[in-house]
Coordinates of C-alpha atoms in Angstrom, one line a residue:
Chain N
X1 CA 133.3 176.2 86.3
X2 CA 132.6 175.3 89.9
X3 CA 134.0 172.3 90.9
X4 CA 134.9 170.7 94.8
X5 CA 138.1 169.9 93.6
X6 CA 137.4 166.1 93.4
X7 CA 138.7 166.4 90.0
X8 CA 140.8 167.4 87.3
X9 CA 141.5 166.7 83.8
X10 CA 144.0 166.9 81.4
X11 CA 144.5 166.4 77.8
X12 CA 146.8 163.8 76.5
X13 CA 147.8 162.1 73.5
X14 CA 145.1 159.3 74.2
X15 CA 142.5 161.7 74.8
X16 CA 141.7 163.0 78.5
X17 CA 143.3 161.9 81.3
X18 CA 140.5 162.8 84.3
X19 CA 141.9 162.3 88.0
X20 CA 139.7 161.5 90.1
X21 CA 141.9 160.2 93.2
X22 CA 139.9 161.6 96.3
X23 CA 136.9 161.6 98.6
X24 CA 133.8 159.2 98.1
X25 CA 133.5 157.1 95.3
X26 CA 129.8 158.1 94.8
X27 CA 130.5 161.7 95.5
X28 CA 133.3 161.5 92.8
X29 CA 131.1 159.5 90.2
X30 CA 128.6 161.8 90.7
X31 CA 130.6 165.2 90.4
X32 CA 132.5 163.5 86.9
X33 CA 128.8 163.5 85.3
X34 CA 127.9 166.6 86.1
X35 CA 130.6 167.6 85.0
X36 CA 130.3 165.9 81.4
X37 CA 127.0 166.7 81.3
X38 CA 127.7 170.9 82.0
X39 CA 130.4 170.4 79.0
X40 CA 128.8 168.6 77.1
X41 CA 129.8 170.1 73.8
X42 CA 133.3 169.8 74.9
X43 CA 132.9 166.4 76.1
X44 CA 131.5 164.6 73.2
X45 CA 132.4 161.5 71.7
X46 CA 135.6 161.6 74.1
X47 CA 137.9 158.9 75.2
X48 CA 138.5 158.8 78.5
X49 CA 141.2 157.4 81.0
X50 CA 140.2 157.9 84.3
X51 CA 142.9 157.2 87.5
X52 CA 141.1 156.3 90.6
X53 CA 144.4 156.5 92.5
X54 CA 143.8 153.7 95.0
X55 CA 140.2 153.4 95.0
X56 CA 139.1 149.5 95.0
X57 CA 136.3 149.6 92.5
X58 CA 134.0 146.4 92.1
X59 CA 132.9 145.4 88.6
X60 CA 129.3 147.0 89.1
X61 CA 130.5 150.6 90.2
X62 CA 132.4 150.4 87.1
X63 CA 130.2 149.1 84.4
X64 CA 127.8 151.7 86.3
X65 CA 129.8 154.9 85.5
X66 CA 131.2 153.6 82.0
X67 CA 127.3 153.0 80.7
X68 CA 126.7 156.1 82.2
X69 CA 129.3 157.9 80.4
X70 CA 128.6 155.8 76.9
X71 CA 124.8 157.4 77.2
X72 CA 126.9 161.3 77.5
X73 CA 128.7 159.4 74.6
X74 CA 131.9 159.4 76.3
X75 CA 133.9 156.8 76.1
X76 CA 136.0 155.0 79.0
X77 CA 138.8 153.4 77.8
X78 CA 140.9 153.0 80.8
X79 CA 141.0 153.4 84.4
X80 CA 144.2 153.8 86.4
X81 CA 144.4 152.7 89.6
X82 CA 147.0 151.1 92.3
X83 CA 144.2 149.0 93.4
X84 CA 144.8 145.3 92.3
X85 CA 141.1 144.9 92.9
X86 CA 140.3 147.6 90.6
X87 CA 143.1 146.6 87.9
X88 CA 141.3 143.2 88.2
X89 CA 138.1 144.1 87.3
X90 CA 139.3 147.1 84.8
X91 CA 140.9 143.9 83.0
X92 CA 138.1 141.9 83.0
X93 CA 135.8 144.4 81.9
X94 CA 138.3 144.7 78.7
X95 CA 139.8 148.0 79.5
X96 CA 143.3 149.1 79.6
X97 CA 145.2 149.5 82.8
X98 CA 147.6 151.9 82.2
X99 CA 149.1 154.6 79.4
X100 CA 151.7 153.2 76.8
X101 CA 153.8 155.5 78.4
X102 CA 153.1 154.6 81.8
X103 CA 153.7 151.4 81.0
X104 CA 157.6 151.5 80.7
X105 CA 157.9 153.6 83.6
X106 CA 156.4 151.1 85.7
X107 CA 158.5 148.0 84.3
X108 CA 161.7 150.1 84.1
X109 CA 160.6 150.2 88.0
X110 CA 159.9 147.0 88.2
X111 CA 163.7 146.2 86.7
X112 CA 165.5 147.7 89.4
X113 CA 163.5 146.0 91.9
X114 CA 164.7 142.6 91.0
X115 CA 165.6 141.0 94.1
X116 CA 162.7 142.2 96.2
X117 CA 160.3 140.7 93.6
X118 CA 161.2 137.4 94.3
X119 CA 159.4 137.6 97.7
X120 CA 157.5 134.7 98.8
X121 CA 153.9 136.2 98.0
X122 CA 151.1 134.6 95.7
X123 CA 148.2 136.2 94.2
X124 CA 145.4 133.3 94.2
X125 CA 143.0 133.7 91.7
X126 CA 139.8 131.1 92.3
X127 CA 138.3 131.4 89.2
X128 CA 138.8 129.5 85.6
X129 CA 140.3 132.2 83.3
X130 CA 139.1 132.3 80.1
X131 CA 140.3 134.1 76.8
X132 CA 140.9 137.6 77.1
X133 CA 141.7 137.6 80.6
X134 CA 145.0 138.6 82.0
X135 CA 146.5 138.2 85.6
X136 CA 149.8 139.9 85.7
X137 CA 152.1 139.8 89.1
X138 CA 155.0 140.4 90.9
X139 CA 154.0 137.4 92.9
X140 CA 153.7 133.9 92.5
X141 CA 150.5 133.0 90.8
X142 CA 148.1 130.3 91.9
X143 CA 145.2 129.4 89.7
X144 CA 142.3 127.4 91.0
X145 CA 140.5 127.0 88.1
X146 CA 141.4 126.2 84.1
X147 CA 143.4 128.6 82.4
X148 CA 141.6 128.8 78.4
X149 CA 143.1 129.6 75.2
X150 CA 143.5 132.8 75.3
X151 CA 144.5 133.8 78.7
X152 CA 147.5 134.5 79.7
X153 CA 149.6 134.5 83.5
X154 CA 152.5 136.9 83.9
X155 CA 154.5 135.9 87.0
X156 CA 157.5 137.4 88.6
X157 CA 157.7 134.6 90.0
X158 CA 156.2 131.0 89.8
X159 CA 152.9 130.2 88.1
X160 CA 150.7 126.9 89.9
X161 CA 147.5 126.1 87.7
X162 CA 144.9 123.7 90.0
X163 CA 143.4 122.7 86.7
X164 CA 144.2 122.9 83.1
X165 CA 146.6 125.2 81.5
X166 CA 145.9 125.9 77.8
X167 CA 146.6 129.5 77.8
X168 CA 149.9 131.1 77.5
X169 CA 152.2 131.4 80.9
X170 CA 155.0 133.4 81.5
X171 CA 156.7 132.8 84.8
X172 CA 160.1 134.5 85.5
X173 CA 159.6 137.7 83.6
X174 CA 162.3 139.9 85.4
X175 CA 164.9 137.1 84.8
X176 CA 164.5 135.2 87.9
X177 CA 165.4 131.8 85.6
X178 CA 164.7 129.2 88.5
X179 CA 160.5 129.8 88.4
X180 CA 158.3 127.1 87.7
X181 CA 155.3 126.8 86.0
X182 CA 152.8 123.7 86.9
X183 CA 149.8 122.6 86.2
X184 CA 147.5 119.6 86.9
X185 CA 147.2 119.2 82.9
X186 CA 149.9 121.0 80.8
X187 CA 148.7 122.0 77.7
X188 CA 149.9 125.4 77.1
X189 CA 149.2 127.6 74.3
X190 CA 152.8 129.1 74.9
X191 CA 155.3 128.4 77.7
X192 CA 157.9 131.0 79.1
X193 CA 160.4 131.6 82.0
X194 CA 162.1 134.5 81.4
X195 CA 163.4 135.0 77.7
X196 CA 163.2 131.4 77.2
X197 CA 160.6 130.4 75.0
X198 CA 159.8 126.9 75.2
X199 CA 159.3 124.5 71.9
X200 CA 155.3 123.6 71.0
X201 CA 154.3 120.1 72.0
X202 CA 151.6 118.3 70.9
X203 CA 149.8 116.1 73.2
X204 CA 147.1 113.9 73.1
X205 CA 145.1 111.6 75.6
X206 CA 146.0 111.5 78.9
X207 CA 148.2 113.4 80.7
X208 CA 149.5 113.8 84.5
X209 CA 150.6 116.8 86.6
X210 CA 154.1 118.4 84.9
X211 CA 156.3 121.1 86.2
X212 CA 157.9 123.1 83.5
X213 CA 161.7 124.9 84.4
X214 CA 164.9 125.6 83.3
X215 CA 168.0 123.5 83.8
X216 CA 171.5 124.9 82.4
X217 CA 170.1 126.6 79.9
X218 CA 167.3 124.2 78.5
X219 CA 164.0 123.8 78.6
X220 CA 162.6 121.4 80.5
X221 CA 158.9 119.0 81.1
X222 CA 158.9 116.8 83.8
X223 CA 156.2 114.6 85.9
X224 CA 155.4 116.6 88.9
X225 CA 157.7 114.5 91.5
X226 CA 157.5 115.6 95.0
X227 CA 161.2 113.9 95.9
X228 CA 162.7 116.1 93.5
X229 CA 161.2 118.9 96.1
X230 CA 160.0 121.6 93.8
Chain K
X1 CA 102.8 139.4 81.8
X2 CA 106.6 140.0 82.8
X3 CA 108.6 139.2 79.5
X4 CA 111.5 137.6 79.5
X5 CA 114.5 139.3 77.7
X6 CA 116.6 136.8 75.9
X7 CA 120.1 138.2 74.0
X8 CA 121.7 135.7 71.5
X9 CA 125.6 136.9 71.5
X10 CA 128.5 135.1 69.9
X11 CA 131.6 137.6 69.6
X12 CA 132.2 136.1 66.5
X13 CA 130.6 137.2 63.4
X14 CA 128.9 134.2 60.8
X15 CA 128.3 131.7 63.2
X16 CA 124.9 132.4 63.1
X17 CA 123.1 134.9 65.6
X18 CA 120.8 135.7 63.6
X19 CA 119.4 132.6 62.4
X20 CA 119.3 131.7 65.8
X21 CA 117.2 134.6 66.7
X22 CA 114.9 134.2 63.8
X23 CA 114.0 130.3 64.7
X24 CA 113.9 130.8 68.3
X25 CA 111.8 133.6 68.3
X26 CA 109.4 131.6 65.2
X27 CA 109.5 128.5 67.0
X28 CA 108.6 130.3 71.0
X29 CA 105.6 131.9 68.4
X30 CA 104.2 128.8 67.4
X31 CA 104.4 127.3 71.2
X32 CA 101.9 130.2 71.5
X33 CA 104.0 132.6 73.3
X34 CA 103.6 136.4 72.4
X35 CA 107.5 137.2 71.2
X36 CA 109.4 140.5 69.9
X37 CA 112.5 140.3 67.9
X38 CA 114.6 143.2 68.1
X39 CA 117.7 143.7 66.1
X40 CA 120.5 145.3 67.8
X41 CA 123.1 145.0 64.8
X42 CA 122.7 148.7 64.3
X43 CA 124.2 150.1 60.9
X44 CA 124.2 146.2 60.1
X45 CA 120.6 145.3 59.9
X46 CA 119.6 141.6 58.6
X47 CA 117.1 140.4 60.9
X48 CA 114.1 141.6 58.7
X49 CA 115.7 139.7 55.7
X50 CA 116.1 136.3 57.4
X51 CA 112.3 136.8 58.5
X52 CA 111.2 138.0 55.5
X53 CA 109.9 141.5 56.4
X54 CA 112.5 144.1 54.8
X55 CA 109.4 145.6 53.0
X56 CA 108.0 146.6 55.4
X57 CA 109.9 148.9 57.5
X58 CA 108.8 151.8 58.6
X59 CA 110.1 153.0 61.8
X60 CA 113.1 151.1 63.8
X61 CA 114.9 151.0 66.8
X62 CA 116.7 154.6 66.8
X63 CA 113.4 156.0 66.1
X64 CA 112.0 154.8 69.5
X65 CA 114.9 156.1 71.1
X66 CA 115.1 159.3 69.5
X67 CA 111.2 159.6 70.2
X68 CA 109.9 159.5 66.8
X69 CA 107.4 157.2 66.9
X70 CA 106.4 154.8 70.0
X71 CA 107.0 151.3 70.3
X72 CA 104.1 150.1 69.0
X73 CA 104.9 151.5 65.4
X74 CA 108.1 150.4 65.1
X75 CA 106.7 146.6 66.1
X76 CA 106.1 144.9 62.4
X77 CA 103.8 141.9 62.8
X78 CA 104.6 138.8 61.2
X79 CA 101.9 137.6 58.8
X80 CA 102.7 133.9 59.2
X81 CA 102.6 133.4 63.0
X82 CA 99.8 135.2 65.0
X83 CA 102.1 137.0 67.7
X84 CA 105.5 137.5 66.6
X85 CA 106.9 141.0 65.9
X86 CA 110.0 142.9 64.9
X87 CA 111.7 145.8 65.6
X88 CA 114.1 146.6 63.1
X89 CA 118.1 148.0 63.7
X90 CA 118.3 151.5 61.6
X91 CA 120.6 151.0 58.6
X92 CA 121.8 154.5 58.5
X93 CA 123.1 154.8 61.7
X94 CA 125.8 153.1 63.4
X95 CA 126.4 151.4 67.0
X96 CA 126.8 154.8 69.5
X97 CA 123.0 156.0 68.3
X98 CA 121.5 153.5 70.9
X99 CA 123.1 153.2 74.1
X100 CA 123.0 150.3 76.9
X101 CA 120.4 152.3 79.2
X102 CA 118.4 153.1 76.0
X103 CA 118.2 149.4 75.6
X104 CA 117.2 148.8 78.7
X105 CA 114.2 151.5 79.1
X106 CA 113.0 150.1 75.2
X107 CA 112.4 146.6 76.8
X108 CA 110.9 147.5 80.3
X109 CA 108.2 149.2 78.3
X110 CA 107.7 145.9 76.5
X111 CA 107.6 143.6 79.8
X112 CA 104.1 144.0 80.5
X113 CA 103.3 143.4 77.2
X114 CA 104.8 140.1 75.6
X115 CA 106.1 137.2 76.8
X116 CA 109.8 137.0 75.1
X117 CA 111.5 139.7 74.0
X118 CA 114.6 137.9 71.8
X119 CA 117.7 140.5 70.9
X120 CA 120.2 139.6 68.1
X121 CA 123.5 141.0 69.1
X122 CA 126.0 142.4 66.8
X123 CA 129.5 140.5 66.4
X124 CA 132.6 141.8 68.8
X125 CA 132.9 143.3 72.2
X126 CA 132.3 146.7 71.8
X127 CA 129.2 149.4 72.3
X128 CA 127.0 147.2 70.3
X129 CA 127.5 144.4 72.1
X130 CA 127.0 146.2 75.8
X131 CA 123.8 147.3 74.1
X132 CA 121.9 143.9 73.6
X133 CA 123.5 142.6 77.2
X134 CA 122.2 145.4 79.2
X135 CA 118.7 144.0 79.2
X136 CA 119.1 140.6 79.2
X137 CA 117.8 137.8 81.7
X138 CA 119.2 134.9 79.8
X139 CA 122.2 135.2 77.4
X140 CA 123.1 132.2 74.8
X141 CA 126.0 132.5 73.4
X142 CA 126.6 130.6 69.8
X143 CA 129.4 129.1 68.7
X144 CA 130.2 126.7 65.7
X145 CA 132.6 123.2 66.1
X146 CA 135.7 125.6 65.3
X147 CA 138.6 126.4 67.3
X148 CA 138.3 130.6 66.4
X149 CA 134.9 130.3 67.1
X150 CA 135.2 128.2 70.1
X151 CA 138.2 131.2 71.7
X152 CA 135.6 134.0 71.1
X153 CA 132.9 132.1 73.4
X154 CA 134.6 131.9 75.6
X155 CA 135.6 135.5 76.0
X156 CA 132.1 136.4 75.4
X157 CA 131.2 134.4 78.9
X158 CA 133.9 135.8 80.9
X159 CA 132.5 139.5 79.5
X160 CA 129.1 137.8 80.5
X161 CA 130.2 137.0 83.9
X162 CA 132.5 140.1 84.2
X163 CA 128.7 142.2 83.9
X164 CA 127.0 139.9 86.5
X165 CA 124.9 138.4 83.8
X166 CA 125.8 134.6 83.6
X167 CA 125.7 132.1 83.6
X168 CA 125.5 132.3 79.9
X169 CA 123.9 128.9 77.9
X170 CA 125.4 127.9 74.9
X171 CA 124.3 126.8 71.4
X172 CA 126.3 124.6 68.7
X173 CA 125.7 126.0 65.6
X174 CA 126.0 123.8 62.0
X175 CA 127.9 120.6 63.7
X176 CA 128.6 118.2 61.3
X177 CA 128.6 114.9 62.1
X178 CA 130.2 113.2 59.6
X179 CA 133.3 115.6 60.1
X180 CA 133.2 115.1 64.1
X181 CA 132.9 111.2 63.8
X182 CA 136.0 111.6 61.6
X183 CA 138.1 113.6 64.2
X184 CA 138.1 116.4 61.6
X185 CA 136.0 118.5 63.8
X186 CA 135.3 119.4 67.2
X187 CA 132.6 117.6 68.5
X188 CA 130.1 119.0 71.0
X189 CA 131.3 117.5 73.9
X190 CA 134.8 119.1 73.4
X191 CA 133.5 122.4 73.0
X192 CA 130.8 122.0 76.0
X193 CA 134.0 120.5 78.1
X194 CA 136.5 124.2 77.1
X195 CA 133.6 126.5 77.7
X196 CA 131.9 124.9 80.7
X197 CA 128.2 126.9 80.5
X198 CA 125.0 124.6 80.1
X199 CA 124.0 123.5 76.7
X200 CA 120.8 124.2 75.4
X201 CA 121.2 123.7 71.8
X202 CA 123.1 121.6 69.0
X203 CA 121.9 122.8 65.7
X204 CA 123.2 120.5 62.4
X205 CA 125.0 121.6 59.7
X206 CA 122.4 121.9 57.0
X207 CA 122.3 123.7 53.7
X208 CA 118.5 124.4 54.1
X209 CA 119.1 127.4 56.7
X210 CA 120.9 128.6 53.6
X211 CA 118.2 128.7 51.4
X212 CA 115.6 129.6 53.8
X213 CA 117.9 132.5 55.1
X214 CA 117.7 133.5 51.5
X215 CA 114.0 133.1 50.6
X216 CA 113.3 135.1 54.4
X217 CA 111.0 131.6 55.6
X218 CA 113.2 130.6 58.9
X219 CA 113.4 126.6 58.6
X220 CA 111.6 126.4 62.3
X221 CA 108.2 127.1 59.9
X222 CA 108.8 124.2 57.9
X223 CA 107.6 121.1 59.9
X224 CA 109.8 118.5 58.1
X225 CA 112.5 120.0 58.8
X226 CA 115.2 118.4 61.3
X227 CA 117.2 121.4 61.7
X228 CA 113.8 123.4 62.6
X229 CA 112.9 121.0 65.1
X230 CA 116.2 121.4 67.0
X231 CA 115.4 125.2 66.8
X232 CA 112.2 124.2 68.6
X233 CA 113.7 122.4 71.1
X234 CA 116.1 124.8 72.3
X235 CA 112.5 127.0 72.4
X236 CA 111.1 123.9 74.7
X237 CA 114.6 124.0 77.0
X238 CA 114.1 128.1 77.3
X239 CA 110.1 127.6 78.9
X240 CA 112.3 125.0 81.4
X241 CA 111.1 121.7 79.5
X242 CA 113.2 118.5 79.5
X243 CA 113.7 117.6 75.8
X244 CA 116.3 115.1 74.7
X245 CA 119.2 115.6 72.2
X246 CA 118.7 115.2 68.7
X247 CA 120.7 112.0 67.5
X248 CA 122.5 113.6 64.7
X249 CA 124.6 110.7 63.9
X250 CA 122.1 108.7 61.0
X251 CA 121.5 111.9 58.6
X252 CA 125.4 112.7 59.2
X253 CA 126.3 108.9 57.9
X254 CA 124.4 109.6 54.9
X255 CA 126.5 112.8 54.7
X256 CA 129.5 112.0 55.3
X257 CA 129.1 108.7 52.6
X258 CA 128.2 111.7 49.8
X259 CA 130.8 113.7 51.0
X260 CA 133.3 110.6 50.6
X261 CA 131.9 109.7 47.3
X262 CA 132.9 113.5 46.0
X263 CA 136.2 113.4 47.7
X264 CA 137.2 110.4 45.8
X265 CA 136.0 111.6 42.4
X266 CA 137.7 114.8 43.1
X267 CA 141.3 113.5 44.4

């Protein structure tokens, strides 16, 4: 079948894996389609995971091809991307980010990179999260906003929530055991840094700014106290 | 006439959708207004029970998509209210027979036509869901006082949002005040303050949606009742009216007094 080359596919255990890593992202949409729609016998009722490579995709372009797959009754399960932008949205838009199998790979990769991910970067996200949504970093992460029931923060490094956190927060996930995780209002769903899991609490009325950390070994919940210079 | 397209969404299945639909659509009807229901709980269909018109079914959704028939045969007319139709889900097909830009094409041909076109949503996140957002101009999401119910609103908006189709407006579904003012429950203000989207709606607990459900005569017909009127004035809100929240707190004394007397009998 002709094709410019803008794309290829391949079968996998999840169901095709359809690259589509070059060249305009209208031109590539576009070619995909007619493409599904020349194979259309072949294509039917497929799920697809498409890999963008490091195309920034907003939510529209997105929603845009995956509706327009759903009417050729393909589905789009998951798109692949190095974009953050694109992995963003992706998320949002409930679909996966990556293969099982990809998966390790990248945090096997992640593992050995250890001491560079400690780098004094922060992904800022301005936006209330609510359930279902995920932000997941090598970075710090800053939250402007409420974090819900629901949602969840996976940090690297040290997790700040300008509102407040009722989700579950992970900061610390290669190890690095001196993150933080604070919050205006800390009310978390479930607290981590690294393996440590910390103990439910139950709180009621008020509350005040709180840093969570670890101190030989324990867990601990303090008022946020600028002397202590956190 | 440009219609406007109204989806009622909850994620959550049971909390009540569909009765939602049903009143809203009989109550924007009696205001007047020239209103389509259309099911989009494909494979699922209950719409024509709760108004009363399984009977008569002839041709549904999938047919206008699949070209059988046009629009206008599929519309069933309700006897009771002058200009309020149905189109009915298909029962023998499921979700992927109807897709979002199917949806979408089905309700531009209705703009010039009515003047609200309300879509009951399936429950979840998936194809059937996509279906009934596609359209929409305004989405309300329902939720009831409870803390599952409460977590899937909220990742209902953020799907809302995610599609550039918020802000969604919410509706409390069967509070019950005698259970709030006891700390039992969670009362409106606590789920308005989680989800943070406009209210438009607080709809009481009451035992008469079940039976009207049941009999297919949507309580917003019955002019006694309270729970129809607070159907009616989420209808008032959606034309851009300023009406007042119903107290709920005198019928939910009475309640919650019955409800004590049976608790102690039964302890």
């Amino acid at each position: 079948m002709e094709n410019n080359g803008l794309i290829q596919i391949k079968g996998i255990r999840e169901g095709l894996l359809i690259s589509a890593e070059n060249g305009a992202w209208d031109d590539r949409a576009a070619e995909l389609l007619i493409m599904v729609k020349q194979r259309e016998s072949f294509f039917k009722g497929a799920r697809v995971c498409l890999d963008v490579s490091e195309t920034p995709l907003r939510v529209k372009q997105i929603t845009q091809l995956r509706d327009q797959l759903s009417d050729l009754d393909v589905t789009l399960w998951a798109i692949l991307s190095t974009s953050e932008t694109t992995e963003n949205n992706a998320r949002v838009l409930g679909l996966e980010t990556a293969l099982p199998v990809k998966k390790e790979t990248i945090e096997s990769k992640e593992s050995n990179e250890r001491v560079e991910s400690t780098a004094e970067k922060a992904v800022l996200v301005n936006k209330t999260l609510r359930a279902g949504y995920k932000v997941e970093s090598l970075d710090h992460v800053i939250i402007v906003g409420d974090v819900n029931p629901g949602a969840e923060i996976v940090s690297a490094g040290n997790i700040i929530v300008w509102g407040k956190l009722k989700g579950s927060a992970i900061a610390g996930v290669q190890g690095n055991m001196k993150s933080t995780i604070c919050a205006l209002e800390l009310r978390p769903t479930q607290l981590r840094i690294g393996e440590k899991v910390f103990p439910p609490q139950q709180k009621k009325g008020k509350t005040f700014p709180e840093v969570a950390y670890i101190e030989n070994d324990d867990c601990k919940i303090e008022l946020w106290n600028k002397e202590k210079g956190r | 006439m440009a219609a406007i397209v109204v989806t009622i969404t909850s994620g959550k299945g049971g909390v009540g959708k569909t009765t939602t639909t049903a009143n809203l659509a009989v109550a924007l009807a009696e205001d007047g207004f020239k209103v389509v229901c259309i099911d989009g709980d494909i494979g699922l269909r209950n719409l024509d029970v709760v108004l009363g018109l399984e009977n008569r079914i002839v041709y549904d959704l999938v047919d206008i998509v699949e070209n059988r028939c046009r629009i206008r045969q599929a519309m069933i007319r309700d006897k009771r209210l002058e200009e309020l139709y149905l189109i009915p889900a298909a029962q023998t097909r499921d979700k992927s027979a109807v897709s979002p830009s199917d949806m979408i094409r089905v309700c531009d041909e209705l703009r010039s036509e009515v003047d609200y076109i309300i879509i009951d949503s399936p429950a979840g996140i998936e194809r059937g869901f996509r279906n009934t957002i596609a359209p929409a101009d305004i989405i309300l999401v329902v939720t009831n006082p409870e803390v599952s119910a409460v977590r899937d609103a909220d990742r209902i908006i953020g799907l809302v949002e995610a599609e550039e189709k918020g802000p969604a407006k919410l509706i409390i579904n069967r509070v019950n005040p005698g259970l709030t003012k006891r700390g039992d429950m969670l009362t409106p203000e606590d789920v308005v303050e989680l989800l943070a989207i406009e209210l438009i709606g607080v709809i009481p607990d009451d035992e008469n949606v079940v039976i009207s459900t049941n009999r297919g005569q949507p309580v917003a017909l019955d002019p006694k009742s309270k729970t129809g009127q607070a159907f009616k004035n989420i209808a008032k809100r959606l034309q851009g009216q300023t009406v007042p929240f119903m107290q709920l707190e005198d019928k939910g004394d009475f309640m919650s007094k019955v409800a004590g007397l049976f608790k102690q009998g039964g302890d």
